[in-house]
Amino acid sequence: MIDNSSAFGSGREALQLDVAALRADTPGCRQVIHFNNAGCGLLASPVTDAMIGHLNFEARVGGYEASAARAAEVREFYTEIAALINTTPDNIAFAGSATHAYANALSSIPFETDDVIVTTRDDFISNQIAFLSLRKRFGVRIVHAPNTPEGGVDVEAMAALMRTHRPRLVSATHVPTNSGLVSPVAEIGRHCRELDLLYLVDACQSVGQFVIDVEEIGCDFLTATCRKFLRGPRGSGFLYVSDRVLRAGYEPLFIDMHGARWTEPGGYEPVGTAARFEEWEFPYATVLGSAAATRYARKVGIEAIEQRTPALAARLRDRLAPVPGVRVLDRGPRLAALVTFGVAGWQPQPFKAAMDARGINSALSFREFAQFDFGDKDVDWCLRLSPHYYNTEEEVDHVADAVADLAGRVRR
């Protein structure tokens, strides 16, 4: 997919993608301008082929028999994800969603009254609700690190909170779903390692968009979905579990026959790998589709994707910033391919409907999704546009023109 003969630049090479070939692999490109990759990326043909092929195989031979026959291909999910984030297959657990993976990770931590969770103000809504649920049930305390004036967590202030509170858990979201911010998860991780603190990272919006190295980040758990920038199927995600967590015996609260062995009437033994965080039942077609999506992303080249995808978003922000009535909301020293903005004079659903009518896929975000971030910005809603590497510069300009036209209708 990458034409290395057209690479240019110095230092870290800028890699040229064959966008036309990538779009030919993506049937949805012929139907819509898909700027909702932070919701679901468009599936590439090899992904749907893998899933449909397995479903047809199940229909012919039976579900159990099909999974047994495809055991080697199923294992490729773990191999591909491990290669994607620089770990081993034994450190990867399949999950039905990133939220499922996150909940399983949290459930393995033996929280007690007055335990502290140190986190940021730029987190995913479900993570924050999970923390509040832990507070309600166990009496844990939630401490939010402050942000810098330019946006994003103040890492030194967060480190000071770690030293003061000695938290049971430190948590950060790499790229929050409601803005383009990229959080410095590796810097946070260095402090966690120095203080020997448990560290959980939500990488939902960064896996498939950026190079992810769990060794560099220094996390104990990392969760992600496959449906977003990795362009996998819905109902799929994964959990990374570090060796030190496995050696320490962490296990999910409701471990089952896949994650443990019933060794005697009154006892069980968890398996030695991250499989202890899985359940026995798997959507095997989805697992194979996720493996195909990861293989596809790695073939395209994550380094090249990391260069192109945020650059398309930066072009879109530059086009939207001077439009009267449009307020671009993204803040921070580094921004991802999530572009969020408000439009004066419009209500959220009608504005999105107007974008839908133009064949442009987008997503809405509301204050309840980001109480701290949207409170700081004093906004109640925004539209989120999230291009990916298979989108074109022409599409970016067309989308910006559409927003400008709709914003101008209020003035006219």
Short mmCIF file of C-alpha atoms in Angstrom, two decimals:
data_model
loop_
_atom_site.label_atom_id
_atom_site.label_comp_id
_atom_site.label_asym_id
_atom_site.label_seq_id
_atom_site.Cartn_x
_atom_site.Cartn_y
_atom_site.Cartn_z
CA MET A 1 0.00 0.00 0.00
CA ILE A 2 2.95 2.34 0.57
CA ASP A 3 5.00 3.58 -2.35
CA ASN A 4 8.40 3.93 -0.70
CA SER A 5 9.90 5.21 -3.92
CA SER A 6 8.03 8.45 -3.37
CA ALA A 7 9.15 8.90 0.24
CA PHE A 8 10.56 12.33 0.96
CA GLY A 9 11.86 14.51 3.75
CA SER A 10 14.63 14.04 6.26
CA GLY A 11 14.82 12.39 9.64
CA ARG A 12 11.62 10.43 10.03
CA GLU A 13 10.54 9.78 6.46
CA ALA A 14 7.28 11.12 5.17
CA LEU A 15 5.60 8.17 3.46
CA GLN A 16 3.31 8.57 0.50
CA LEU A 17 0.16 6.43 0.52
CA ASP A 18 -1.60 5.17 -2.58
CA VAL A 19 -4.89 6.77 -1.59
CA ALA A 20 -6.67 5.70 -4.78
CA ALA A 21 -5.88 2.03 -4.06
CA LEU A 22 -6.97 2.41 -0.44
CA ARG A 23 -10.27 3.94 -1.54
CA ALA A 24 -10.77 1.15 -4.06
CA ASP A 25 -10.49 -1.27 -1.11
CA THR A 26 -13.16 0.74 0.76
CA PRO A 27 -16.61 0.43 -0.85
CA GLY A 28 -18.08 3.05 1.47
CA CYS A 29 -15.98 5.75 -0.18
CA ARG A 30 -18.28 5.45 -3.20
CA GLN A 31 -21.35 6.18 -1.05
CA VAL A 32 -20.47 8.89 1.48
CA ILE A 33 -17.82 11.31 2.66
CA HIS A 34 -17.02 9.48 5.85
CA PHE A 35 -15.74 11.89 8.50
CA ASN A 36 -16.90 9.77 11.43
CA ASN A 37 -13.87 7.51 11.82
CA ALA A 38 -13.73 8.35 15.53
CA GLY A 39 -17.09 6.56 15.69
CA CYS A 40 -16.53 3.74 13.20
CA GLY A 41 -14.01 3.57 10.39
CA LEU A 42 -15.21 2.31 7.04
CA LEU A 43 -14.48 -1.40 6.64
CA ALA A 44 -12.02 -2.44 3.98
CA SER A 45 -12.99 -5.33 1.70
CA PRO A 46 -10.52 -7.81 3.26
CA VAL A 47 -12.26 -7.30 6.61
CA THR A 48 -15.76 -7.99 5.34
CA ASP A 49 -14.46 -10.88 3.24
CA ALA A 50 -12.93 -12.52 6.32
CA MET A 51 -16.12 -12.14 8.34
CA ILE A 52 -18.58 -13.23 5.66
CA GLY A 53 -16.34 -16.12 4.70
CA HIS A 54 -16.31 -17.44 8.24
CA LEU A 55 -20.05 -17.03 8.72
CA ASN A 56 -20.62 -19.01 5.54
CA PHE A 57 -18.20 -21.64 6.81
CA GLU A 58 -20.08 -21.87 10.12
CA ALA A 59 -23.33 -22.31 8.21
CA ARG A 60 -21.86 -25.23 6.27
CA VAL A 61 -20.01 -27.15 8.99
CA GLY A 62 -21.24 -25.85 12.37
CA GLY A 63 -20.03 -23.17 14.75
CA TYR A 64 -17.81 -25.27 17.04
CA GLU A 65 -16.37 -27.15 14.10
CA ALA A 66 -15.61 -23.95 12.17
CA SER A 67 -13.78 -22.35 15.09
CA ALA A 68 -11.73 -25.52 15.60
CA ALA A 69 -10.79 -25.63 11.93
CA ARG A 70 -9.81 -21.96 11.96
CA ALA A 71 -7.92 -22.02 15.28
CA ALA A 72 -4.65 -20.92 13.66
CA GLU A 73 -6.35 -17.97 11.94
CA VAL A 74 -8.06 -17.00 15.19
CA ARG A 75 -4.69 -16.91 16.94
CA GLU A 76 -3.55 -14.37 14.35
CA PHE A 77 -5.73 -11.80 16.10
CA TYR A 78 -3.39 -11.93 19.09
CA THR A 79 -0.28 -11.97 16.90
CA GLU A 80 -1.43 -8.97 14.87
CA ILE A 81 -2.54 -6.87 17.86
CA ALA A 82 0.68 -7.71 19.72
CA ALA A 83 2.78 -6.57 16.76
CA LEU A 84 0.68 -3.40 16.50
CA ILE A 85 1.42 -2.26 20.08
CA ASN A 86 4.82 -3.91 20.70
CA THR A 87 4.04 -6.77 23.05
CA THR A 88 3.49 -10.53 22.91
CA PRO A 89 0.29 -12.43 22.05
CA ASP A 90 0.08 -13.73 25.63
CA ASN A 91 -0.41 -10.15 26.84
CA ILE A 92 -3.53 -9.61 24.70
CA ALA A 93 -7.15 -10.43 25.53
CA PHE A 94 -10.00 -10.08 23.06
CA ALA A 95 -12.97 -8.04 24.31
CA GLY A 96 -16.40 -7.23 22.95
CA SER A 97 -15.66 -3.53 23.34
CA ALA A 98 -13.13 -1.19 24.88
CA THR A 99 -15.59 -0.47 27.68
CA HIS A 100 -15.82 -4.21 28.39
CA ALA A 101 -12.03 -4.42 28.45
CA TYR A 102 -11.82 -1.37 30.73
CA ALA A 103 -14.40 -2.78 33.14
CA ASN A 104 -12.60 -6.12 33.30
CA ALA A 105 -9.34 -4.34 34.08
CA LEU A 106 -10.97 -2.27 36.82
CA SER A 107 -12.67 -5.32 38.28
CA SER A 108 -9.29 -6.99 38.82
CA ILE A 109 -8.12 -4.24 41.19
CA PRO A 110 -9.01 -4.90 44.86
CA PHE A 111 -10.29 -1.42 45.70
CA GLU A 112 -10.93 -0.56 49.33
CA THR A 113 -12.46 2.42 51.10
CA ASP A 114 -10.40 5.61 50.67
CA ASP A 115 -8.28 4.18 47.87
CA VAL A 116 -7.46 6.96 45.39
CA ILE A 117 -7.78 7.02 41.61
CA VAL A 118 -5.74 9.81 40.02
CA THR A 119 -6.97 10.70 36.56
CA THR A 120 -7.33 13.68 34.21
CA ARG A 121 -10.11 16.09 33.29
CA ASP A 122 -9.99 14.86 29.67
CA ASP A 123 -11.35 11.35 30.02
CA PHE A 124 -13.96 9.22 28.31
CA ILE A 125 -17.46 9.44 29.80
CA SER A 126 -17.79 5.70 30.51
CA ASN A 127 -14.48 5.65 32.37
CA GLN A 128 -15.55 8.51 34.60
CA ILE A 129 -18.92 6.87 35.27
CA ALA A 130 -17.09 3.66 36.20
CA PHE A 131 -14.95 5.61 38.70
CA LEU A 132 -18.08 7.19 40.18
CA SER A 133 -19.64 3.75 40.48
CA LEU A 134 -16.55 2.55 42.36
CA ARG A 135 -16.87 5.57 44.65
CA LYS A 136 -20.53 4.74 45.31
CA ARG A 137 -19.86 1.06 46.01
CA PHE A 138 -16.45 1.02 47.67
CA GLY A 139 -15.82 4.59 48.83
CA VAL A 140 -12.82 5.24 46.61
CA ARG A 141 -11.72 8.82 46.07
CA ILE A 142 -11.32 10.33 42.59
CA VAL A 143 -8.67 13.02 42.15
CA HIS A 144 -8.46 14.93 38.86
CA ALA A 145 -5.17 16.50 37.86
CA PRO A 146 -5.42 20.09 36.58
CA ASN A 147 -4.86 21.13 32.98
CA THR A 148 -2.30 23.54 31.61
CA PRO A 149 -3.48 26.88 30.19
CA GLU A 150 -2.91 25.65 26.63
CA GLY A 151 -4.97 22.50 27.20
CA GLY A 152 -4.23 18.98 28.32
CA VAL A 153 -3.12 17.62 31.66
CA ASP A 154 -0.34 19.27 33.66
CA VAL A 155 1.93 16.24 33.99
CA GLU A 156 4.05 17.68 36.79
CA ALA A 157 0.96 18.55 38.81
CA MET A 158 -0.36 15.05 38.18
CA ALA A 159 2.95 13.56 39.34
CA ALA A 160 2.72 15.64 42.52
CA LEU A 161 -0.74 14.21 43.17
CA MET A 162 0.69 10.72 42.69
CA ARG A 163 3.38 11.37 45.28
CA THR A 164 0.88 12.88 47.71
CA HIS A 165 -1.91 10.32 47.42
CA ARG A 166 -0.04 7.12 46.46
CA PRO A 167 -3.12 6.11 44.43
CA ARG A 168 -4.32 2.57 43.90
CA LEU A 169 -4.67 3.46 40.19
CA VAL A 170 -3.55 6.13 37.73
CA SER A 171 -5.65 6.43 34.59
CA ALA A 172 -5.47 8.51 31.42
CA THR A 173 -7.23 8.59 28.06
CA HIS A 174 -4.78 9.00 25.21
CA VAL A 175 -7.21 10.84 22.90
CA PRO A 176 -10.60 11.79 24.40
CA THR A 177 -13.61 11.19 22.19
CA ASN A 178 -14.91 14.76 22.55
CA SER A 179 -11.85 16.69 21.34
CA GLY A 180 -8.67 16.39 19.30
CA LEU A 181 -6.37 16.50 22.32
CA VAL A 182 -3.48 14.00 22.49
CA SER A 183 -2.54 13.37 26.12
CA PRO A 184 1.12 12.74 27.06
CA VAL A 185 0.52 9.17 28.23
CA ALA A 186 4.21 8.18 28.04
CA GLU A 187 5.22 11.09 30.29
CA ILE A 188 2.56 10.07 32.80
CA GLY A 189 3.79 6.50 32.53
CA ARG A 190 7.35 7.46 33.46
CA HIS A 191 6.12 8.89 36.75
CA CYS A 192 4.00 5.80 37.38
CA ARG A 193 7.02 3.54 36.93
CA GLU A 194 9.18 5.70 39.19
CA LEU A 195 6.53 5.46 41.92
CA ASP A 196 5.55 1.83 41.19
CA LEU A 197 1.90 2.73 40.56
CA LEU A 198 -0.68 0.79 38.57
CA TYR A 199 -1.41 2.57 35.27
CA LEU A 200 -4.43 2.13 32.96
CA VAL A 201 -4.58 3.80 29.52
CA ASP A 202 -7.62 4.16 27.27
CA ALA A 203 -6.30 4.13 23.68
CA CYS A 204 -9.64 3.89 21.87
CA GLN A 205 -9.06 6.84 19.56
CA SER A 206 -5.31 6.43 19.11
CA VAL A 207 -4.96 2.75 18.10
CA GLY A 208 -4.94 2.68 14.31
CA GLN A 209 -4.18 6.41 14.14
CA PHE A 210 -0.84 6.63 15.95
CA VAL A 211 2.11 4.38 16.62
CA ILE A 212 1.38 2.76 20.01
CA ASP A 213 4.19 1.18 22.03
CA VAL A 214 3.08 -0.15 25.41
CA GLU A 215 6.69 -0.46 26.54
CA GLU A 216 7.28 3.23 25.83
CA ILE A 217 3.99 4.20 27.48
CA GLY A 218 4.79 2.08 30.52
CA CYS A 219 1.19 1.07 31.20
CA ASP A 220 -0.08 -1.98 33.06
CA PHE A 221 -3.38 -2.08 31.18
CA LEU A 222 -4.31 -0.59 27.80
CA THR A 223 -7.76 -0.79 26.28
CA ALA A 224 -8.97 -0.12 22.75
CA THR A 225 -11.74 -0.83 20.32
CA CYS A 226 -11.19 -2.17 16.83
CA ARG A 227 -14.06 -0.31 15.15
CA LYS A 228 -12.61 3.21 15.06
CA PHE A 229 -9.31 4.15 13.39
CA LEU A 230 -8.28 0.50 13.18
CA ARG A 231 -11.28 0.01 10.85
CA GLY A 232 -12.38 -3.27 12.37
CA PRO A 233 -15.92 -4.55 12.96
CA ARG A 234 -18.26 -3.38 15.68
CA GLY A 235 -18.36 -5.51 18.81
CA SER A 236 -14.60 -5.95 18.99
CA GLY A 237 -11.80 -4.60 21.15
CA PHE A 238 -8.86 -5.73 23.20
CA LEU A 239 -7.12 -5.44 26.53
CA TYR A 240 -3.35 -5.37 26.97
CA VAL A 241 -2.15 -6.72 30.32
CA SER A 242 1.46 -6.28 31.40
CA ASP A 243 3.66 -9.13 32.59
CA ARG A 244 3.94 -7.65 36.04
CA VAL A 245 0.16 -7.58 36.42
CA LEU A 246 -0.10 -11.19 35.29
CA ARG A 247 2.66 -12.26 37.67
CA ALA A 248 0.97 -10.41 40.55
CA GLY A 249 -2.16 -12.50 40.02
CA TYR A 250 -4.64 -9.81 38.96
CA GLU A 251 -7.79 -11.36 37.52
CA PRO A 252 -11.28 -10.09 36.62
CA LEU A 253 -13.97 -10.31 39.27
CA PHE A 254 -16.08 -12.74 37.26
CA ILE A 255 -13.52 -15.09 35.79
CA ASP A 256 -14.93 -18.03 33.84
CA MET A 257 -13.95 -21.46 32.48
CA HIS A 258 -11.87 -19.89 29.70
CA GLY A 259 -9.81 -17.74 32.07
CA ALA A 260 -9.38 -20.30 34.84
CA ARG A 261 -9.21 -24.01 35.54
CA TRP A 262 -11.49 -25.56 38.16
CA THR A 263 -8.79 -27.52 39.94
CA GLU A 264 -10.81 -28.88 42.88
CA PRO A 265 -14.36 -28.54 44.25
CA GLY A 266 -13.34 -25.55 46.36
CA GLY A 267 -10.72 -23.89 44.19
CA TYR A 268 -9.62 -22.69 40.75
CA GLU A 269 -6.42 -21.46 39.12
CA PRO A 270 -6.31 -18.60 36.60
CA VAL A 271 -4.47 -19.21 33.35
CA GLY A 272 -1.07 -17.60 33.10
CA THR A 273 -1.81 -15.28 30.16
CA ALA A 274 -4.14 -12.36 29.47
CA ALA A 275 -6.72 -14.97 28.43
CA ARG A 276 -7.84 -14.88 32.06
CA PHE A 277 -9.57 -11.60 31.11
CA GLU A 278 -11.60 -13.27 28.34
CA GLU A 279 -14.79 -15.34 28.39
CA TRP A 280 -15.34 -18.72 26.80
CA GLU A 281 -17.74 -17.54 24.09
CA PHE A 282 -16.28 -15.62 21.13
CA PRO A 283 -17.81 -14.01 18.02
CA TYR A 284 -15.33 -15.82 15.80
CA ALA A 285 -16.23 -14.01 12.58
CA THR A 286 -15.65 -10.71 14.40
CA VAL A 287 -12.30 -11.90 15.77
CA LEU A 288 -11.19 -12.87 12.26
CA GLY A 289 -12.41 -9.54 10.90
CA SER A 290 -10.45 -7.70 13.61
CA ALA A 291 -7.33 -9.67 12.72
CA ALA A 292 -7.81 -8.74 9.07
CA ALA A 293 -8.28 -5.07 9.94
CA THR A 294 -5.11 -5.02 12.04
CA ARG A 295 -3.17 -6.81 9.32
CA TYR A 296 -4.46 -4.27 6.81
CA ALA A 297 -3.43 -1.29 8.96
CA ARG A 298 0.04 -2.73 9.47
CA LYS A 299 0.37 -3.33 5.73
CA VAL A 300 -0.60 0.27 5.02
CA GLY A 301 1.92 1.35 7.66
CA ILE A 302 1.06 2.94 11.00
CA GLU A 303 3.90 5.45 10.62
CA ALA A 304 2.41 6.65 7.33
CA ILE A 305 -1.09 6.73 8.80
CA GLU A 306 0.18 8.77 11.74
CA GLN A 307 1.51 11.37 9.33
CA ARG A 308 -1.46 11.58 6.99
CA THR A 309 -4.52 11.28 9.23
CA PRO A 310 -3.81 14.14 11.71
CA ALA A 311 -2.60 16.27 8.78
CA LEU A 312 -6.00 15.98 7.11
CA ALA A 313 -7.61 17.08 10.38
CA ALA A 314 -5.20 20.02 10.67
CA ARG A 315 -6.17 21.11 7.15
CA LEU A 316 -9.82 20.95 8.16
CA ARG A 317 -9.24 23.03 11.30
CA ASP A 318 -7.37 25.62 9.26
CA ARG A 319 -10.28 25.86 6.85
CA LEU A 320 -12.90 26.08 9.60
CA ALA A 321 -11.12 28.51 11.93
CA PRO A 322 -11.86 31.72 9.95
CA VAL A 323 -15.50 30.83 9.14
CA PRO A 324 -17.87 33.34 10.81
CA GLY A 325 -20.07 31.68 13.41
CA VAL A 326 -17.84 28.58 13.71
CA ARG A 327 -15.82 28.03 16.87
CA VAL A 328 -13.15 25.33 16.69
CA LEU A 329 -12.84 23.80 20.16
CA ASP A 330 -9.73 21.61 20.02
CA ARG A 331 -6.92 22.68 22.36
CA GLY A 332 -3.54 21.26 23.31
CA PRO A 333 0.07 21.10 22.13
CA ARG A 334 -0.62 18.06 19.93
CA LEU A 335 -3.89 17.29 18.17
CA ALA A 336 -5.33 14.12 16.67
CA ALA A 337 -7.74 13.59 13.79
CA LEU A 338 -10.81 14.62 15.78
CA VAL A 339 -12.04 18.09 14.84
CA THR A 340 -14.71 19.53 17.13
CA PHE A 341 -16.54 22.81 16.67
CA GLY A 342 -19.69 24.69 17.53
CA VAL A 343 -21.88 26.63 15.09
CA ALA A 344 -23.72 29.73 16.26
CA GLY A 345 -27.44 29.85 15.61
CA TRP A 346 -27.91 26.12 15.05
CA GLN A 347 -29.29 23.38 17.25
CA PRO A 348 -27.31 20.14 17.24
CA GLN A 349 -29.68 17.65 15.59
CA PRO A 350 -30.75 19.94 12.72
CA PHE A 351 -27.14 20.81 11.97
CA LYS A 352 -26.09 17.16 11.81
CA ALA A 353 -29.16 16.36 9.71
CA ALA A 354 -28.10 19.07 7.26
CA MET A 355 -24.63 17.49 7.04
CA ASP A 356 -26.20 14.05 6.56
CA ALA A 357 -28.29 15.42 3.71
CA ARG A 358 -25.07 16.41 1.96
CA GLY A 359 -23.68 12.90 2.25
CA ILE A 360 -21.21 13.83 5.00
CA ASN A 361 -20.97 11.51 7.99
CA SER A 362 -20.28 13.19 11.33
CA ALA A 363 -21.07 12.82 15.03
CA LEU A 364 -22.48 14.98 17.81
CA SER A 365 -20.97 15.36 21.26
CA PHE A 366 -22.75 16.88 24.25
CA ARG A 367 -21.80 18.35 27.61
CA GLU A 368 -22.84 15.17 29.42
CA PHE A 369 -20.11 13.35 27.46
CA ALA A 370 -17.40 15.67 28.77
CA GLN A 371 -18.50 17.52 31.88
CA PHE A 372 -15.09 19.02 32.64
CA ASP A 373 -13.94 19.80 29.09
CA PHE A 374 -17.21 21.26 27.83
CA GLY A 375 -17.72 23.08 31.12
CA ASP A 376 -14.30 24.72 30.74
CA LYS A 377 -15.12 25.65 27.15
CA ASP A 378 -18.67 26.74 28.06
CA VAL A 379 -20.33 24.75 25.29
CA ASP A 380 -23.32 22.44 25.39
CA TRP A 381 -22.68 20.57 22.14
CA CYS A 382 -20.35 20.30 19.22
CA LEU A 383 -20.07 18.51 15.90
CA ARG A 384 -17.14 16.11 15.54
CA LEU A 385 -15.51 15.46 12.18
CA SER A 386 -12.83 12.77 12.04
CA PRO A 387 -11.12 12.07 8.70
CA HIS A 388 -8.81 9.12 8.10
CA TYR A 389 -6.01 8.27 5.71
CA TYR A 390 -8.36 7.09 2.91
CA ASN A 391 -10.09 10.47 2.84
CA THR A 392 -8.81 13.06 0.39
CA GLU A 393 -7.80 16.69 0.60
CA GLU A 394 -10.65 17.46 -1.81
CA GLU A 395 -13.10 15.90 0.62
CA VAL A 396 -11.65 18.00 3.44
CA ASP A 397 -12.20 21.17 1.43
CA HIS A 398 -15.70 20.09 0.39
CA VAL A 399 -16.67 19.41 4.01
CA ALA A 400 -15.26 22.77 5.14
CA ASP A 401 -17.23 24.53 2.40
CA ALA A 402 -20.40 22.71 3.50
CA VAL A 403 -19.93 23.84 7.12
CA ALA A 404 -19.27 27.41 5.96
CA ASP A 405 -22.41 27.41 3.82
CA LEU A 406 -24.57 26.10 6.67
CA ALA A 407 -23.08 28.56 9.13
CA GLY A 408 -23.73 31.35 6.69
CA ARG A 409 -27.40 30.47 6.35
CA VAL A 410 -28.02 31.78 9.87
CA ARG A 411 -26.54 35.16 8.96
CA ARG A 412 -28.39 35.29 5.67
#
